[in-house]
PDB file of C-alpha atoms and ligand atoms in Angstrom:
ATOM      1  CA  MET R 131      -0.008  -0.042   0.026  1.00 95.00           C
ATOM      2  CA  ILE R 132       3.049   2.286   0.485  1.00 98.00           C
ATOM      3  CA  THR R 133       5.961   2.187  -1.909  1.00 98.00           C
ATOM      4  CA  LEU R 134       8.960   4.528  -1.765  1.00 99.00           C
ATOM      5  CA  HIS R 135      10.950   5.073  -4.960  1.00 98.00           C
ATOM      6  CA  HIS R 136      14.452   5.528  -3.628  1.00 98.00           C
ATOM      7  CA  VAL R 137      18.082   6.075  -4.565  1.00 98.00           C
ATOM      8  CA  PRO R 138      20.503   5.191  -1.748  1.00 98.00           C
ATOM      9  CA  LEU R 139      21.844   8.355   0.027  1.00 98.00           C
ATOM     10  CA  ALA R 140      19.576  10.593  -2.011  1.00 98.00           C
ATOM     11  CA  ARG R 141      16.866  12.997  -0.844  1.00 98.00           C
ATOM     12  CA  SER R 142      14.443  10.067  -0.761  1.00 98.00           C
ATOM     13  CA  PHE R 143      16.236   9.107   2.485  1.00 98.00           C
ATOM     14  CA  ARG R 144      14.282  11.897   4.153  1.00 98.00           C
ATOM     15  CA  VAL R 145      11.032  10.043   3.330  1.00 98.00           C
ATOM     16  CA  LEU R 146      12.500   6.671   4.217  1.00 98.00           C
ATOM     17  CA  TRP R 147      13.537   8.023   7.645  1.00 98.00           C
ATOM     18  CA  LEU R 148      10.214   9.711   8.233  1.00 98.00           C
ATOM     19  CA  LEU R 149       8.203   6.612   7.355  1.00 98.00           C
ATOM     20  CA  GLU R 150      10.245   4.745   9.951  1.00 98.00           C
ATOM     21  CA  GLU R 151       9.670   7.512  12.546  1.00 98.00           C
ATOM     22  CA  LEU R 152       5.940   7.155  11.729  1.00 98.00           C
ATOM     23  CA  GLY R 153       6.058   3.341  12.210  1.00 98.00           C
ATOM     24  CA  GLN R 154       4.574   2.695   8.750  1.00 98.00           C
ATOM     25  CA  GLU R 155       5.077  -0.499   6.799  1.00 98.00           C
ATOM     26  CA  PHE R 156       6.349   0.175   3.293  1.00 98.00           C
ATOM     27  CA  ASP R 157       8.138  -1.293   0.322  1.00 98.00           C
ATOM     28  CA  ILE R 158      11.159   0.280  -1.373  1.00 98.00           C
ATOM     29  CA  ARG R 159      11.904   0.256  -5.054  1.00 98.00           C
ATOM     30  CA  TYR R 160      15.543   0.997  -5.572  1.00 98.00           C
ATOM     31  CA  TYR R 161      17.066   3.082  -8.465  1.00 98.00           C
ATOM     32  CA  SER R 162      20.485   4.464  -9.419  1.00 97.00           C
ATOM     33  CA  ILE R 163      21.366   7.978 -10.641  1.00 96.00           C
ATOM     34  CA  ARG R 164      24.101   6.392 -12.682  1.00 94.00           C
ATOM     35  CA  ASP R 165      21.882   4.384 -15.069  1.00 95.00           C
ATOM     36  CA  VAL R 166      18.631   5.164 -16.992  1.00 94.00           C
ATOM     37  CA  SER R 167      16.292   3.635 -14.526  1.00 95.00           C
ATOM     38  CA  MET R 168      14.772   7.013 -13.704  1.00 97.00           C
ATOM     39  CA  ARG R 169      14.279   7.942 -17.354  1.00 97.00           C
ATOM     40  CA  THR R 170      11.812   5.230 -18.292  1.00 97.00           C
ATOM     41  CA  PRO R 171       8.262   6.291 -19.347  1.00 97.00           C
ATOM     42  CA  GLU R 172       6.939   4.413 -16.341  1.00 97.00           C
ATOM     43  CA  PHE R 173       9.033   6.351 -13.852  1.00 98.00           C
ATOM     44  CA  LEU R 174       8.545   9.733 -15.671  1.00 98.00           C
ATOM     45  CA  ALA R 175       4.816   9.152 -15.290  1.00 98.00           C
ATOM     46  CA  LEU R 176       5.341   9.170 -11.542  1.00 98.00           C
ATOM     47  CA  SER R 177       7.960  11.888 -11.353  1.00 98.00           C
ATOM     48  CA  PRO R 178       7.929  14.510 -14.093  1.00 97.00           C
ATOM     49  CA  ALA R 179      11.575  15.544 -13.733  1.00 97.00           C
ATOM     50  CA  GLY R 180      12.686  11.925 -13.270  1.00 98.00           C
ATOM     51  CA  ARG R 181      13.778  12.473  -9.683  1.00 98.00           C
ATOM     52  CA  VAL R 182      13.385  10.699  -6.291  1.00 98.00           C
ATOM     53  CA  PRO R 183      11.685  10.613  -3.950  1.00 98.00           C
ATOM     54  CA  VAL R 184       8.363   9.442  -5.259  1.00 98.00           C
ATOM     55  CA  LEU R 185       5.972   7.961  -2.722  1.00 98.00           C
ATOM     56  CA  GLU R 186       3.007   5.816  -3.686  1.00 98.00           C
ATOM     57  CA  HIS R 187       0.691   6.071  -0.742  1.00 98.00           C
ATOM     58  CA  HIS R 188      -2.581   4.065  -0.726  1.00 98.00           C
ATOM     59  CA  GLY R 189      -3.266   4.869  -4.422  1.00 97.00           C
ATOM     60  CA  ALA R 190      -1.942   8.459  -4.378  1.00 98.00           C
ATOM     61  CA  VAL R 191       1.403   9.387  -6.019  1.00 98.00           C
ATOM     62  CA  TRP R 192       3.457  12.138  -4.416  1.00 98.00           C
ATOM     63  CA  PHE R 193       6.767  13.722  -5.572  1.00 98.00           C
ATOM     64  CA  GLU R 194       9.096  16.414  -4.053  1.00 98.00           C
ATOM     65  CA  SER R 195      10.560  15.498  -0.678  1.00 98.00           C
ATOM     66  CA  GLY R 196       9.388  18.640   1.124  1.00 98.00           C
ATOM     67  CA  ALA R 197       5.780  18.128  -0.041  1.00 98.00           C
ATOM     68  CA  ILE R 198       5.904  14.393   0.874  1.00 98.00           C
ATOM     69  CA  VAL R 199       7.268  15.182   4.337  1.00 98.00           C
ATOM     70  CA  GLN R 200       4.460  17.651   4.961  1.00 98.00           C
ATOM     71  CA  LEU R 201       1.786  15.318   3.463  1.00 98.00           C
ATOM     72  CA  LEU R 202       2.951  12.510   5.692  1.00 98.00           C
ATOM     73  CA  CYS R 203       2.836  14.708   8.815  1.00 98.00           C
ATOM     74  CA  GLU R 204      -0.698  15.781   7.885  1.00 98.00           C
ATOM     75  CA  THR R 205      -1.749  12.184   7.133  1.00 98.00           C
ATOM     76  CA  TYR R 206      -0.415  10.918  10.536  1.00 98.00           C
ATOM     77  CA  PRO R 207      -0.996  13.855  12.872  1.00 98.00           C
ATOM     78  CA  GLU R 208      -1.058  11.713  15.913  1.00 98.00           C
ATOM     79  CA  ALA R 209       2.712  11.325  15.522  1.00 98.00           C
ATOM     80  CA  GLY R 210       3.077  15.052  16.290  1.00 98.00           C
ATOM     81  CA  LEU R 211       6.037  15.577  13.977  1.00 98.00           C
ATOM     82  CA  ALA R 212       4.866  18.958  12.534  1.00 98.00           C
ATOM     83  CA  PRO R 213       3.526  21.987  14.435  1.00 98.00           C
ATOM     84  CA  LYS R 214      -0.095  22.695  13.502  1.00 96.00           C
ATOM     85  CA  PRO R 215      -1.144  25.747  11.452  1.00 96.00           C
ATOM     86  CA  GLY R 216      -1.460  28.739  13.856  1.00 96.00           C
ATOM     87  CA  SER R 217       0.958  27.332  16.396  1.00 97.00           C
ATOM     88  CA  VAL R 218       3.890  29.322  17.609  1.00 96.00           C
ATOM     89  CA  GLU R 219       6.517  27.087  15.899  1.00 97.00           C
ATOM     90  CA  ARG R 220       4.753  26.691  12.578  1.00 98.00           C
ATOM     91  CA  ALA R 221       6.833  29.402  10.880  1.00 97.00           C
ATOM     92  CA  ARG R 222      10.134  28.006  12.166  1.00 97.00           C
ATOM     93  CA  TYR R 223       9.118  24.523  10.983  1.00 98.00           C
ATOM     94  CA  LEU R 224       8.129  25.603   7.470  1.00 98.00           C
ATOM     95  CA  GLU R 225      11.266  27.688   7.182  1.00 98.00           C
ATOM     96  CA  MET R 226      13.372  24.646   8.026  1.00 97.00           C
ATOM     97  CA  LEU R 227      11.614  22.482   5.440  1.00 97.00           C
ATOM     98  CA  GLY R 228      12.569  25.143   2.866  1.00 97.00           C
ATOM     99  CA  TYR R 229      16.043  25.722   4.234  1.00 98.00           C
ATOM    100  CA  ALA R 230      16.715  21.986   3.906  1.00 98.00           C
ATOM    101  CA  GLU R 231      16.345  22.476   0.139  1.00 97.00           C
ATOM    102  CA  THR R 232      18.656  25.476   0.216  1.00 98.00           C
ATOM    103  CA  VAL R 233      21.285  23.166   1.525  1.00 98.00           C
ATOM    104  CA  GLY R 234      20.076  20.339  -0.776  1.00 98.00           C
ATOM    105  CA  CYS R 235      20.460  22.479  -3.889  1.00 98.00           C
ATOM    106  CA  LEU R 236      23.996  23.523  -2.957  1.00 98.00           C
ATOM    107  CA  LEU R 237      24.886  19.852  -2.549  1.00 98.00           C
ATOM    108  CA  GLU R 238      23.246  18.982  -5.832  1.00 98.00           C
ATOM    109  CA  ASN R 239      25.251  21.641  -7.696  1.00 98.00           C
ATOM    110  CA  LEU R 240      28.467  20.439  -5.972  1.00 98.00           C
ATOM    111  CA  ASN R 241      27.579  16.905  -6.904  1.00 97.00           C
ATOM    112  CA  LEU R 242      27.070  17.943 -10.568  1.00 96.00           C
ATOM    113  CA  ASN R 243      30.469  19.646 -10.667  1.00 96.00           C
ATOM    114  CA  GLN R 244      32.532  17.341  -8.456  1.00 96.00           C
ATOM    115  CA  VAL R 245      30.998  13.866  -8.966  1.00 96.00           C
ATOM    116  CA  PHE R 246      28.914  13.613 -12.138  1.00 95.00           C
ATOM    117  CA  LEU R 247      30.910  15.597 -14.795  1.00 94.00           C
ATOM    118  CA  ARG R 248      32.715  13.274 -17.098  1.00 90.00           C
ATOM    119  CA  PRO R 249      36.068  13.983 -18.835  1.00 90.00           C
ATOM    120  CA  PRO R 250      36.824  15.817 -20.929  1.00 93.00           C
ATOM    121  CA  ALA R 251      34.437  18.141 -19.055  1.00 93.00           C
ATOM    122  CA  LYS R 252      35.982  19.681 -15.973  1.00 89.00           C
ATOM    123  CA  PRO R 253      34.361  21.469 -13.026  1.00 91.00           C
ATOM    124  CA  SER R 254      34.810  25.215 -12.732  1.00 92.00           C
ATOM    125  CA  ALA R 255      37.127  25.761  -9.774  1.00 95.00           C
ATOM    126  CA  VAL R 256      35.648  29.212  -9.318  1.00 96.00           C
ATOM    127  CA  VAL R 257      32.028  27.924  -9.304  1.00 96.00           C
ATOM    128  CA  VAL R 258      32.943  25.035  -6.911  1.00 97.00           C
ATOM    129  CA  LYS R 259      34.713  27.463  -4.581  1.00 97.00           C
ATOM    130  CA  LEU R 260      31.671  29.731  -4.571  1.00 97.00           C
ATOM    131  CA  LEU R 261      29.247  26.801  -3.974  1.00 98.00           C
ATOM    132  CA  ASN R 262      31.524  25.499  -1.151  1.00 98.00           C
ATOM    133  CA  ALA R 263      31.590  28.932   0.518  1.00 97.00           C
ATOM    134  CA  ARG R 264      27.829  29.168   0.197  1.00 98.00           C
ATOM    135  CA  LEU R 265      27.386  25.742   1.799  1.00 98.00           C
ATOM    136  CA  ARG R 266      29.703  26.624   4.704  1.00 98.00           C
ATOM    137  CA  ALA R 267      27.775  29.926   5.207  1.00 98.00           C
ATOM    138  CA  ALA R 268      24.375  28.091   5.233  1.00 98.00           C
ATOM    139  CA  LEU R 269      25.676  25.601   7.830  1.00 98.00           C
ATOM    140  CA  ALA R 270      27.452  28.278   9.912  1.00 98.00           C
ATOM    141  CA  ALA R 271      24.103  30.153  10.184  1.00 98.00           C
ATOM    142  CA  MET R 272      22.407  27.031  11.536  1.00 98.00           C
ATOM    143  CA  GLU R 273      25.345  26.426  13.914  1.00 98.00           C
ATOM    144  CA  ALA R 274      24.785  29.908  15.320  1.00 97.00           C
ATOM    145  CA  ARG R 275      21.005  29.444  15.650  1.00 96.00           C
ATOM    146  CA  LEU R 276      20.889  25.930  17.062  1.00 96.00           C
ATOM    147  CA  GLU R 277      20.213  26.311  20.788  1.00 93.00           C
ATOM    148  CA  GLY R 278      18.406  23.233  21.982  1.00 94.00           C
ATOM    149  CA  ARG R 279      18.478  19.514  21.247  1.00 97.00           C
ATOM    150  CA  TYR R 280      16.551  19.894  17.987  1.00 98.00           C
ATOM    151  CA  LEU R 281      15.694  22.552  15.403  1.00 98.00           C
ATOM    152  CA  LEU R 282      12.401  23.319  17.154  1.00 97.00           C
ATOM    153  CA  ALA R 283      12.424  24.190  20.858  1.00 96.00           C
ATOM    154  CA  SER R 284       9.468  21.790  21.417  1.00 96.00           C
ATOM    155  CA  GLY R 285      11.535  18.777  20.336  1.00 97.00           C
ATOM    156  CA  PHE R 286      12.196  16.426  17.457  1.00 98.00           C
ATOM    157  CA  SER R 287      10.131  17.104  14.300  1.00 98.00           C
ATOM    158  CA  ALA R 288      10.082  16.389  10.584  1.00 98.00           C
ATOM    159  CA  ALA R 289      12.186  19.549  10.114  1.00 98.00           C
ATOM    160  CA  ASP R 290      15.053  17.633  11.642  1.00 98.00           C
ATOM    161  CA  VAL R 291      14.594  14.824   9.173  1.00 98.00           C
ATOM    162  CA  ALA R 292      14.536  17.243   6.259  1.00 98.00           C
ATOM    163  CA  PHE R 293      17.630  19.305   7.348  1.00 98.00           C
ATOM    164  CA  ALA R 294      19.871  16.610   8.837  1.00 96.00           C
ATOM    165  CA  TYR R 295      19.954  14.665   5.520  1.00 94.00           C
ATOM    166  CA  GLY R 296      21.861  17.562   3.961  1.00 96.00           C
ATOM    167  CA  PHE R 297      24.097  18.071   6.944  1.00 96.00           C
ATOM    168  CA  GLU R 298      25.123  14.417   6.673  1.00 95.00           C
ATOM    169  CA  LEU R 299      25.994  14.758   3.012  1.00 97.00           C
ATOM    170  CA  ALA R 300      27.892  18.036   3.462  1.00 98.00           C
ATOM    171  CA  ARG R 301      30.740  15.950   4.875  1.00 98.00           C
ATOM    172  CA  TYR R 302      31.817  15.153   1.277  1.00 98.00           C
ATOM    173  CA  TYR R 303      32.593  18.810   0.741  1.00 98.00           C
ATOM    174  CA  VAL R 304      33.246  20.607   4.025  1.00 98.00           C
ATOM    175  CA  ASP R 305      34.927  19.875   7.352  1.00 97.00           C
ATOM    176  CA  LEU R 306      31.931  19.199   9.656  1.00 97.00           C
ATOM    177  CA  ASP R 307      34.184  19.620  12.777  1.00 96.00           C
ATOM    178  CA  ALA R 308      33.746  23.341  12.109  1.00 97.00           C
ATOM    179  CA  TYR R 309      30.178  22.986  13.393  1.00 98.00           C
ATOM    180  CA  PRO R 310      30.416  21.400  16.869  1.00 97.00           C
ATOM    181  CA  ARG R 311      26.844  22.104  17.894  1.00 97.00           C
ATOM    182  CA  LEU R 312      25.464  20.661  14.657  1.00 98.00           C
ATOM    183  CA  MET R 313      27.733  17.658  15.124  1.00 98.00           C
ATOM    184  CA  THR R 314      26.318  17.035  18.581  1.00 98.00           C
ATOM    185  CA  TYR R 315      22.835  17.426  17.213  1.00 98.00           C
ATOM    186  CA  TRP R 316      23.642  15.102  14.356  1.00 97.00           C
ATOM    187  CA  THR R 317      25.031  12.428  16.655  1.00 97.00           C
ATOM    188  CA  ARG R 318      21.807  12.650  18.723  1.00 98.00           C
ATOM    189  CA  LEU R 319      19.734  12.071  15.609  1.00 98.00           C
ATOM    190  CA  GLN R 320      21.819   9.083  14.481  1.00 98.00           C
ATOM    191  CA  GLU R 321      20.992   7.377  17.804  1.00 98.00           C
ATOM    192  CA  ARG R 322      17.278   7.388  17.087  1.00 98.00           C
ATOM    193  CA  PRO R 323      15.956   3.835  16.488  1.00 98.00           C
ATOM    194  CA  ALA R 324      14.010   4.964  13.434  1.00 98.00           C
ATOM    195  CA  TYR R 325      17.149   6.510  11.920  1.00 98.00           C
ATOM    196  CA  ILE R 326      19.128   3.288  12.543  1.00 98.00           C
ATOM    197  CA  ARG R 327      16.291   1.286  10.844  1.00 98.00           C
ATOM    198  CA  ALA R 328      16.157   3.654   7.955  1.00 98.00           C
ATOM    199  CA  ARG R 329      19.961   3.529   7.376  1.00 98.00           C
ATOM    200  CA  ALA R 330      19.722  -0.310   7.371  1.00 98.00           C
ATOM    201  CA  ARG R 331      17.227  -0.126   4.471  1.00 98.00           C
ATOM    202  CA  ASP R 332      18.966   2.741   2.561  1.00 98.00           C
ATOM    203  CA  GLY R 333      21.001   0.470   0.266  1.00 98.00           C
ATOM    204  CA  GLN R 334      24.459   0.704  -1.147  1.00 98.00           C
ATOM    205  CA  GLN R 335      25.198   4.215  -2.426  1.00 97.00           C
ATOM    206  CA  ASP R 336      26.916   4.555  -5.798  1.00 96.00           C
ATOM    207  CA  ILE R 337      27.028   8.323  -5.964  1.00 97.00           C
ATOM    208  CA  TYR R 338      30.328   9.140  -4.222  1.00 97.00           C
ATOM    209  CA  THR R 339      33.556   7.442  -5.021  1.00 96.00           C
ATOM    210  CA  GLN R 340      35.755   9.445  -2.686  1.00 96.00           C
ATOM    211  CA  GLU R 341      35.507  10.159   1.051  1.00 97.00           C
ATOM    212  CA  PHE R 342      36.037  13.865   0.484  1.00 98.00           C
ATOM    213  CA  TYR R 343      36.032  16.225  -2.517  1.00 97.00           C
ATOM    214  CA  PRO R 344      38.395  19.180  -2.033  1.00 96.00           C
ATOM    215  CA  VAL R 345      37.912  22.421  -3.899  1.00 93.00           C
ATOM    216  CA  PRO R 346      39.990  22.201  -7.148  1.00 88.00           C
ATOM    217  CA  GLU R 347      42.870  24.614  -7.566  1.00 84.00           C
ATOM    218  CA  VAL R 348      41.797  27.817  -9.330  1.00 75.00           C
TER     219      VAL R 348
HETATM  220  N1  GSH E 423      13.482  19.240  -4.882  1.00 83.56           N
HETATM  221  C1  GSH E 423      13.442  17.815  -5.177  1.00 83.56           C
HETATM  222  C2  GSH E 423      14.727  17.352  -5.714  1.00 83.56           C
HETATM  223  C3  GSH E 423      14.783  15.893  -6.078  1.00 83.56           C
HETATM  224  C4  GSH E 423      16.082  15.495  -6.615  1.00 83.56           C
HETATM  225  O1  GSH E 423      16.774  16.253  -7.312  1.00 83.56           O
HETATM  226  N2  GSH E 423      16.490  14.251  -6.362  1.00 83.56           N
HETATM  227  C5  GSH E 423      17.704  13.773  -6.875  1.00 83.56           C
HETATM  228  C6  GSH E 423      18.414  12.751  -5.847  1.00 83.56           C
HETATM  229  S1  GSH E 423      18.869  13.597  -4.366  1.00 83.56           S
HETATM  230  C7  GSH E 423      17.470  12.976  -8.165  1.00 83.56           C
HETATM  231  O2  GSH E 423      16.505  12.216  -8.222  1.00 83.56           O
HETATM  232  N3  GSH E 423      18.292  13.221  -9.190  1.00 83.56           N
HETATM  233  C8  GSH E 423      18.187  12.549 -10.387  1.00 83.56           C
HETATM  234  C9  GSH E 423      18.602  13.356 -11.515  1.00 83.56           C
HETATM  235  O3  GSH E 423      18.866  14.553 -11.360  1.00 83.56           O
HETATM  236  O4  GSH E 423      18.541  12.830 -12.650  1.00 83.56           O
HETATM  237  C10 GSH E 423      13.017  17.071  -3.875  1.00 83.56           C
HETATM  238  O5  GSH E 423      13.312  17.573  -2.742  1.00 83.56           O
HETATM  239  O6  GSH E 423      12.427  15.994  -4.001  1.00 83.56           O
END
């Protein structure tokens, strides 16, 4: 009844993790960014830009991770993973869902330059340096703002699921030790049973071939 279309270590991990937090039973259909499995007419009928995540949910088909996160929180309100409209923390919560994609898009552009360009094409050192600086600035701003155990003062929420996915991937491009509060927060999230279950189902990633991608020499 619930099927997640997923690429290991991709944004679809947000939905995988949230479904585990919600205690839902679901199947996973695995894809790779490195082949044409997301360019078939069948997949494009589910996801217009040929991207993951897609969630098939009791007959409905949803794409865009931020929308899916929100729809799941609305579908299972008893889990209390999103502040209700009109509540004090609603604005902070929605901001963080959007901010997660600010980070996600920086990572996507770094991936395009540093991971997916094939010779003879070469990444622009200037563009990579700029993207890297923007990623560090986006994380530093969160480092300065994070005061409690989670993004929202009231506790764990779907905003953590959305944002932390990007923080985890930033390790391929920046030194995460520069963000000690975010590191402590991130360690706390990794200890959650639902996160551990989600990681176990994530699959073998075939995106990154290096542990770290330094900025190329200009
Ligand atoms: N804003 C979209 C972005 C989705 C997206 O770009 N997903 C990537 C994986 S992280 C993808 O499917 N890329 C395949 C491609 O670009 O061909 C979301 O949050 O769902």
